[in-house]
Amino acid sequence: MFINSKPILFSAVQPSGELTIGNYIGTMRHWSNMQNTYECLYCIADLHALTAINKKKKIKNVILDTLALYLACGVDPNKSTIFVQSHVCQHSQLNWILSCCSRFGELSRMTQFKLKKVQNCIENSNIGLFNYPVLMASDILLYQTNFVPVGKDQKQHLELTCKIANRFNFLHGNVFTIPKPIISENGSKIMSLLDPTKKMSKSDVNQNNVIFLLENISSVVFKIKNCITDSEHPPKIYHNTNKKLGISNLLEILSAITNKEINFLEQELHGILYSEFKSIVAEALSKFLLKLQKSYIHYRNNEFFLQEIIEIGAVRARLKSQETLNKVFSAIGMV
Ligand code: TRP
């Protein structure tokens, strides 16, 4: 099951709504290839999703949607452990222990918390949002993870994970493996379409900023054609995240879905108009999404198969995580 000849890799996505091309390009795009090099655990972080629960959406359906998307992205249940976070209670148990090893100050400094807390009002923000990075540390450390592929926005959380793990190891003896990030240079942070100074986020109030993986194609084309570029004259297509945020974002999207280097694309697209460039991106993205959506529907229609995968995944994850939890209990001197 866990033949530890390969390094362990852990990754997760929150099933808090429909996933975006930002989730795919930043994280899930790499998952399929990683299965050959690493012992992979792919988790559906439903407990994290409770920090932003939307009563209208049935979380059960969103979990199965997310799982079907994992499979459509090439995650193979015969190669990897795929599981739902809440099925493995060890995550919540370690979360408490690590909370007692985390500092109020360091959690207050997390950028994501600062951005997501209720309109600058700590009073009405839920504690789960504050504690979010500690649960994330528990996810990672429970499996003696060596590598975590993260988007740039999650890098700070991973640094905190290492800090908490080092602190625990220092206080109680070497229990946790210290994980390393895998950050891909291009596309690890896809920006909003109409305001490319901020990250593309599924919870954006203006849905024209976001492209969802399961979105209908005419809407995808509309959004790309209307996204923000710049007014450089004559128009030039090159990557520069200071001067040309919108164009750089489109280049990153195109590069990720076509597997062509940005340098190569810059040469290939030299001298064309922005409108032509947008058409090229829209067409490539439509082709890519149609294929992904077809595969998604195939898996999503087989709920029995999906349930089976997460049951098997939970059994494996419980076994592995309990090994670590036993070491933790014993290190801190619990009976
Ligand atoms: N916070 C991550 C995100 O929103 C999801 C996540 C939860 C995660 N636990 C994790 C990612 C552990 C990496 C490792 O994208």
CSV table of C-alpha atoms and ligand atoms in Angstrom, one decimal:
chain,number,residue,atom,x,y,z
A,1,MET,CA,0.0,0.0,0.0
A,2,PHE,CA,2.5,2.6,1.1
A,3,ILE,CA,5.8,1.2,-0.2
A,4,ASN,CA,7.9,4.0,1.0
A,5,SER,CA,10.4,3.8,-1.9
A,6,LYS,CA,8.9,7.0,-3.4
A,7,PRO,CA,8.8,10.4,-1.6
A,8,ILE,CA,5.4,11.3,-0.2
A,9,LEU,CA,3.4,14.1,-1.8
A,10,PHE,CA,0.2,15.6,-0.3
A,11,SER,CA,-2.2,18.0,-2.0
A,12,ALA,CA,-5.8,19.1,-1.4
A,13,VAL,CA,-8.5,21.3,-2.8
A,14,GLN,CA,-11.4,22.8,-0.9
A,15,PRO,CA,-14.8,21.6,-2.2
A,16,SER,CA,-16.3,25.0,-1.4
A,17,GLY,CA,-17.9,25.6,-4.8
A,18,GLU,CA,-17.1,25.1,-8.4
A,19,LEU,CA,-13.4,24.8,-9.2
A,20,THR,CA,-11.8,27.4,-11.4
A,21,ILE,CA,-9.2,27.3,-14.1
A,22,GLY,CA,-7.0,28.9,-11.4
A,23,ASN,CA,-7.3,25.8,-9.3
A,24,TYR,CA,-6.5,23.6,-12.3
A,25,ILE,CA,-3.6,25.6,-13.6
A,26,GLY,CA,-2.1,26.3,-10.1
A,27,THR,CA,-2.6,22.9,-8.6
A,28,MET,CA,-4.4,20.0,-10.3
A,29,ARG,CA,-2.7,20.3,-13.6
A,30,HIS,CA,0.4,18.7,-12.1
A,31,TRP,CA,-1.3,15.9,-10.2
A,32,SER,CA,-1.4,13.3,-12.9
A,33,ASN,CA,2.4,13.4,-13.7
A,34,MET,CA,3.3,13.5,-10.1
A,35,GLN,CA,1.8,10.1,-9.6
A,36,ASN,CA,4.7,8.5,-11.4
A,37,THR,CA,7.4,10.2,-9.2
A,38,TYR,CA,5.7,10.3,-5.8
A,39,GLU,CA,3.5,8.4,-3.5
A,40,CYS,CA,0.5,10.7,-3.8
A,41,LEU,CA,-2.3,11.6,-1.4
A,42,TYR,CA,-5.0,13.8,-2.9
A,43,CYS,CA,-7.4,15.0,-0.3
A,44,ILE,CA,-10.8,16.7,-0.6
A,45,ALA,CA,-10.6,19.3,2.2
A,46,ASP,CA,-14.2,19.5,3.2
A,47,LEU,CA,-13.5,20.6,6.8
A,48,HIS,CA,-11.6,23.6,5.4
A,49,ALA,CA,-14.7,24.3,3.2
A,50,LEU,CA,-16.8,24.7,6.4
A,51,THR,CA,-15.0,28.0,7.0
A,52,ALA,CA,-17.0,29.5,4.2
A,53,ILE,CA,-20.1,27.3,4.1
A,54,ASN,CA,-22.9,28.3,1.8
A,55,LYS,CA,-26.1,26.7,3.0
A,56,LYS,CA,-27.6,26.7,-0.5
A,57,LYS,CA,-25.0,24.3,-1.8
A,58,LYS,CA,-25.2,20.7,-0.7
A,59,ILE,CA,-21.7,19.9,0.3
A,60,LYS,CA,-22.1,16.2,-0.5
A,61,ASN,CA,-22.7,17.0,-4.1
A,62,VAL,CA,-19.8,19.4,-4.2
A,63,ILE,CA,-17.5,16.7,-2.8
A,64,LEU,CA,-18.5,14.2,-5.5
A,65,ASP,CA,-18.2,16.9,-8.1
A,66,THR,CA,-14.7,17.6,-6.9
A,67,LEU,CA,-13.8,13.9,-6.9
A,68,ALA,CA,-15.0,13.5,-10.5
A,69,LEU,CA,-12.9,16.5,-11.4
A,70,TYR,CA,-9.8,15.0,-9.8
A,71,LEU,CA,-10.4,11.9,-11.9
A,72,ALA,CA,-11.0,13.9,-15.0
A,73,CYS,CA,-7.7,15.6,-14.4
A,74,GLY,CA,-6.0,12.3,-14.5
A,75,VAL,CA,-5.7,11.3,-10.9
A,76,ASP,CA,-5.7,7.5,-10.8
A,77,PRO,CA,-7.2,5.7,-7.7
A,78,ASN,CA,-4.9,2.7,-8.4
A,79,LYS,CA,-1.9,4.9,-8.1
A,80,SER,CA,-2.9,7.4,-5.5
A,81,THR,CA,-4.8,7.7,-2.3
A,82,ILE,CA,-7.9,9.8,-2.8
A,83,PHE,CA,-9.9,10.7,0.3
A,84,VAL,CA,-12.3,13.1,2.0
A,85,GLN,CA,-10.7,14.9,4.9
A,86,SER,CA,-13.7,14.5,7.3
A,87,HIS,CA,-13.6,10.7,6.8
A,88,VAL,CA,-10.3,10.6,8.5
A,89,CYS,CA,-10.8,11.9,12.1
A,90,GLN,CA,-7.1,11.9,12.7
A,91,HIS,CA,-7.0,15.3,11.0
A,92,SER,CA,-9.2,16.9,13.6
A,93,GLN,CA,-7.3,15.3,16.4
A,94,LEU,CA,-3.9,16.5,15.3
A,95,ASN,CA,-5.4,19.9,14.6
A,96,TRP,CA,-6.1,20.3,18.3
A,97,ILE,CA,-2.7,19.2,19.3
A,98,LEU,CA,-1.0,21.5,16.8
A,99,SER,CA,-3.3,24.4,17.8
A,100,CYS,CA,-1.6,24.1,21.2
A,101,CYS,CA,1.7,24.5,19.4
A,102,SER,CA,0.8,27.5,17.3
A,103,ARG,CA,1.0,31.2,18.3
A,104,PHE,CA,-1.9,33.6,18.1
A,105,GLY,CA,0.5,36.2,16.6
A,106,GLU,CA,1.7,34.0,13.8
A,107,LEU,CA,-1.9,33.1,12.8
A,108,SER,CA,-3.0,36.7,12.9
A,109,ARG,CA,-0.3,37.5,10.3
A,110,MET,CA,-1.6,35.0,7.7
A,111,THR,CA,-2.4,37.0,4.6
A,112,GLN,CA,-5.4,34.8,3.7
A,113,PHE,CA,-6.9,35.4,7.1
A,114,LYS,CA,-6.4,39.1,6.8
A,115,LEU,CA,-8.2,39.0,3.4
A,116,LYS,CA,-11.0,36.7,4.3
A,117,LYS,CA,-12.0,37.9,7.8
A,118,VAL,CA,-15.4,39.5,7.7
A,119,GLN,CA,-14.8,43.0,6.2
A,120,ASN,CA,-12.1,43.9,8.7
A,121,CYS,CA,-14.2,42.8,11.5
A,122,ILE,CA,-12.5,40.1,13.6
A,123,GLU,CA,-15.5,40.1,16.0
A,124,ASN,CA,-17.7,38.3,13.5
A,125,SER,CA,-15.1,36.1,11.8
A,126,ASN,CA,-15.3,32.4,12.6
A,127,ILE,CA,-12.5,30.7,14.5
A,128,GLY,CA,-12.2,28.1,11.8
A,129,LEU,CA,-11.0,30.7,9.4
A,130,PHE,CA,-8.3,31.7,11.9
A,131,ASN,CA,-7.3,28.2,12.6
A,132,TYR,CA,-7.4,27.2,8.9
A,133,PRO,CA,-3.6,27.1,8.5
A,134,VAL,CA,-3.3,24.8,11.5
A,135,LEU,CA,-5.7,22.3,10.0
A,136,MET,CA,-3.7,22.5,6.8
A,137,ALA,CA,-0.5,21.8,8.8
A,138,SER,CA,-2.3,18.7,10.3
A,139,ASP,CA,-3.2,17.5,6.8
A,140,ILE,CA,0.3,17.6,5.6
A,141,LEU,CA,2.2,16.4,8.7
A,142,LEU,CA,0.0,13.4,9.4
A,143,TYR,CA,1.4,11.6,6.4
A,144,GLN,CA,5.1,12.4,6.9
A,145,THR,CA,4.8,14.4,3.7
A,146,ASN,CA,8.0,15.2,1.8
A,147,PHE,CA,6.5,17.5,-0.9
A,148,VAL,CA,3.4,19.8,-1.2
A,149,PRO,CA,2.6,21.4,-4.6
A,150,VAL,CA,1.3,24.8,-3.7
A,151,GLY,CA,0.1,27.9,-5.5
A,152,LYS,CA,1.9,31.1,-4.5
A,153,ASP,CA,-1.0,32.1,-2.3
A,154,GLN,CA,-0.6,29.0,-0.1
A,155,LYS,CA,3.2,29.3,0.3
A,156,GLN,CA,2.8,31.2,3.5
A,157,HIS,CA,0.6,28.4,5.0
A,158,LEU,CA,3.3,25.9,4.1
A,159,GLU,CA,6.0,28.0,5.8
A,160,LEU,CA,3.9,28.0,8.9
A,161,THR,CA,3.4,24.3,8.7
A,162,CYS,CA,7.2,23.9,8.7
A,163,LYS,CA,7.5,26.3,11.6
A,164,ILE,CA,4.9,24.4,13.7
A,165,ALA,CA,6.5,21.0,12.8
A,166,ASN,CA,10.0,22.3,13.8
A,167,ARG,CA,8.6,23.6,17.0
A,168,PHE,CA,6.9,20.4,17.9
A,169,ASN,CA,10.0,18.3,16.9
A,170,PHE,CA,12.2,20.6,19.1
A,171,LEU,CA,9.8,20.3,22.1
A,172,HIS,CA,8.9,16.7,21.9
A,173,GLY,CA,11.4,14.8,19.7
A,174,ASN,CA,11.6,14.2,16.0
A,175,VAL,CA,8.1,13.1,15.0
A,176,PHE,CA,7.3,15.1,11.9
A,177,THR,CA,9.0,15.1,8.5
A,178,ILE,CA,9.5,18.7,7.4
A,179,PRO,CA,7.8,19.2,4.0
A,180,LYS,CA,9.1,21.1,1.1
A,181,PRO,CA,7.0,23.1,-1.4
A,182,ILE,CA,6.8,22.5,-5.1
A,183,ILE,CA,6.0,25.8,-6.7
A,184,SER,CA,5.7,25.9,-10.4
A,185,GLU,CA,6.9,29.2,-11.8
A,186,ASN,CA,4.3,29.9,-14.4
A,187,GLY,CA,0.6,29.8,-13.7
A,188,SER,CA,0.8,29.2,-10.0
A,189,LYS,CA,-1.4,32.2,-9.5
A,190,ILE,CA,-4.0,32.9,-12.1
A,191,MET,CA,-5.5,36.4,-11.8
A,192,SER,CA,-8.9,37.8,-12.0
A,193,LEU,CA,-10.0,38.6,-15.6
A,194,LEU,CA,-11.3,42.2,-15.0
A,195,ASP,CA,-9.0,43.1,-12.2
A,196,PRO,CA,-5.7,41.2,-12.7
A,197,THR,CA,-4.2,42.8,-9.6
A,198,LYS,CA,-6.1,40.2,-7.5
A,199,LYS,CA,-6.2,36.4,-7.6
A,200,MET,CA,-9.0,34.6,-9.6
A,201,SER,CA,-11.3,33.4,-6.8
A,202,LYS,CA,-14.4,31.2,-7.0
A,203,SER,CA,-16.0,33.4,-4.4
A,204,ASP,CA,-15.6,36.6,-6.4
A,205,VAL,CA,-18.8,38.7,-6.4
A,206,ASN,CA,-18.3,39.5,-10.0
A,207,GLN,CA,-18.4,36.2,-11.8
A,208,ASN,CA,-17.0,37.7,-15.0
A,209,ASN,CA,-13.7,37.7,-13.2
A,210,VAL,CA,-13.7,33.9,-13.0
A,211,ILE,CA,-13.7,30.9,-15.3
A,212,PHE,CA,-15.1,27.7,-13.9
A,213,LEU,CA,-13.9,24.3,-15.1
A,214,LEU,CA,-17.5,23.2,-15.7
A,215,GLU,CA,-18.6,26.5,-17.2
A,216,ASN,CA,-20.5,26.5,-20.5
A,217,ILE,CA,-18.3,27.3,-23.4
A,218,SER,CA,-20.0,30.3,-24.8
A,219,SER,CA,-19.7,32.0,-21.5
A,220,VAL,CA,-16.0,31.2,-21.4
A,221,VAL,CA,-15.5,32.8,-24.8
A,222,PHE,CA,-17.5,35.8,-23.7
A,223,LYS,CA,-15.4,36.3,-20.5
A,224,ILE,CA,-12.0,35.9,-22.3
A,225,LYS,CA,-13.1,38.3,-25.0
A,226,ASN,CA,-14.1,40.9,-22.5
A,227,CYS,CA,-11.1,40.6,-20.1
A,228,ILE,CA,-8.9,43.6,-19.3
A,229,THR,CA,-5.7,44.1,-21.3
A,230,ASP,CA,-3.8,47.4,-21.5
A,231,SER,CA,-3.4,50.4,-23.8
A,232,GLU,CA,0.1,50.0,-25.0
A,233,HIS,CA,0.6,51.4,-28.5
A,234,PRO,CA,1.2,49.5,-30.7
A,235,PRO,CA,-0.2,46.5,-28.8
A,236,LYS,CA,2.5,44.1,-27.9
A,237,ILE,CA,2.2,40.6,-26.4
A,238,TYR,CA,4.8,39.8,-23.8
A,239,HIS,CA,5.0,38.6,-20.3
A,240,ASN,CA,5.6,41.3,-17.7
A,241,THR,CA,3.7,41.1,-14.4
A,242,ASN,CA,4.5,44.7,-13.5
A,243,LYS,CA,3.5,46.5,-16.7
A,244,LYS,CA,1.2,44.0,-18.4
A,245,LEU,CA,-0.9,42.1,-15.9
A,246,GLY,CA,-3.8,41.2,-18.1
A,247,ILE,CA,-1.8,40.1,-21.1
A,248,SER,CA,0.6,38.1,-18.8
A,249,ASN,CA,-2.3,36.4,-17.2
A,250,LEU,CA,-3.7,35.3,-20.6
A,251,LEU,CA,-0.2,34.1,-21.6
A,252,GLU,CA,0.0,32.0,-18.4
A,253,ILE,CA,-3.4,30.5,-19.1
A,254,LEU,CA,-2.5,29.7,-22.7
A,255,SER,CA,0.9,28.3,-21.7
A,256,ALA,CA,-0.6,26.0,-19.1
A,257,ILE,CA,-3.3,24.5,-21.3
A,258,THR,CA,-1.2,24.1,-24.4
A,259,ASN,CA,2.0,23.1,-22.7
A,260,LYS,CA,4.0,25.7,-24.7
A,261,GLU,CA,6.6,27.8,-23.0
A,262,ILE,CA,5.8,31.5,-22.5
A,263,ASN,CA,8.9,32.5,-24.5
A,264,PHE,CA,7.8,30.4,-27.4
A,265,LEU,CA,4.3,31.9,-27.3
A,266,GLU,CA,5.6,35.4,-27.2
A,267,GLN,CA,7.5,34.7,-30.5
A,268,GLU,CA,4.6,32.9,-32.0
A,269,LEU,CA,2.1,35.7,-31.2
A,270,HIS,CA,4.4,38.5,-32.1
A,271,GLY,CA,2.7,41.4,-33.9
A,272,ILE,CA,-1.0,40.3,-33.6
A,273,LEU,CA,-3.8,42.4,-32.2
A,274,TYR,CA,-5.1,41.9,-28.7
A,275,SER,CA,-8.5,40.9,-30.1
A,276,GLU,CA,-6.8,38.1,-32.1
A,277,PHE,CA,-4.8,37.0,-29.1
A,278,LYS,CA,-8.0,36.8,-27.1
A,279,SER,CA,-9.6,34.6,-29.8
A,280,ILE,CA,-6.7,32.3,-29.7
A,281,VAL,CA,-6.9,32.0,-25.9
A,282,ALA,CA,-10.6,31.5,-26.0
A,283,GLU,CA,-10.4,28.8,-28.6
A,284,ALA,CA,-7.6,26.9,-26.9
A,285,LEU,CA,-9.4,27.2,-23.5
A,286,SER,CA,-12.8,26.0,-25.0
A,287,LYS,CA,-11.1,23.0,-26.6
A,288,PHE,CA,-9.4,22.1,-23.4
A,289,LEU,CA,-12.5,22.6,-21.2
A,290,LEU,CA,-14.8,20.6,-23.5
A,291,LYS,CA,-12.5,17.6,-23.2
A,292,LEU,CA,-12.2,17.9,-19.5
A,293,GLN,CA,-16.0,18.3,-19.1
A,294,LYS,CA,-16.7,15.2,-21.2
A,295,SER,CA,-14.4,13.2,-18.9
A,296,TYR,CA,-15.9,14.7,-15.8
A,297,ILE,CA,-19.5,13.8,-16.9
A,298,HIS,CA,-18.4,10.2,-17.5
A,299,TYR,CA,-17.1,9.9,-13.9
A,300,ARG,CA,-19.8,12.0,-12.2
A,301,ASN,CA,-22.5,9.8,-13.6
A,302,ASN,CA,-21.1,6.8,-11.8
A,303,GLU,CA,-21.7,7.6,-8.1
A,304,PHE,CA,-21.2,4.0,-7.0
A,305,PHE,CA,-17.7,4.1,-8.4
A,306,LEU,CA,-17.0,7.5,-6.7
A,307,GLN,CA,-18.2,6.2,-3.3
A,308,GLU,CA,-16.0,3.2,-3.6
A,309,ILE,CA,-12.9,5.3,-4.3
A,310,ILE,CA,-13.4,7.4,-1.3
A,311,GLU,CA,-14.1,4.5,1.0
A,312,ILE,CA,-10.9,2.7,0.0
A,313,GLY,CA,-9.0,6.0,0.2
A,314,ALA,CA,-10.3,6.7,3.7
A,315,VAL,CA,-9.2,3.2,4.9
A,316,ARG,CA,-5.7,3.8,3.6
A,317,ALA,CA,-5.4,7.3,4.9
A,318,ARG,CA,-6.7,6.3,8.4
A,319,LEU,CA,-4.0,3.6,8.7
A,320,LYS,CA,-1.2,5.9,7.7
A,321,SER,CA,-2.3,8.9,9.7
A,322,GLN,CA,-2.9,6.8,12.8
A,323,GLU,CA,0.8,5.7,12.7
A,324,THR,CA,1.8,9.4,13.0
A,325,LEU,CA,-0.8,10.2,15.6
A,326,ASN,CA,0.4,7.4,17.8
A,327,LYS,CA,3.9,8.8,17.7
A,328,VAL,CA,2.5,12.3,18.5
A,329,PHE,CA,0.6,11.0,21.5
A,330,SER,CA,3.5,9.1,22.8
A,331,ALA,CA,5.9,12.0,22.2
A,332,ILE,CA,3.8,14.4,24.3
A,333,GLY,CA,3.3,11.8,27.0
A,334,MET,CA,-0.4,11.0,26.7
A,335,VAL,CA,-1.4,7.6,28.1
B,1,TRP,N1,-5.9,25.6,1.5
B,1,TRP,C1,-5.8,24.9,0.3
B,1,TRP,C2,-6.4,25.7,-0.8
B,1,TRP,O1,-7.4,26.4,-0.6
B,1,TRP,C3,-6.4,23.5,0.4
B,1,TRP,C4,-5.7,22.6,1.3
B,1,TRP,C5,-6.2,22.1,2.5
B,1,TRP,C6,-4.4,22.2,1.2
B,1,TRP,N2,-5.2,21.3,3.1
B,1,TRP,C7,-4.1,21.4,2.3
B,1,TRP,C8,-3.4,22.3,0.2
B,1,TRP,C9,-2.9,20.7,2.5
B,1,TRP,C10,-2.1,21.7,0.4
B,1,TRP,C11,-1.9,20.9,1.5
B,1,TRP,O2,-6.0,25.6,-1.9
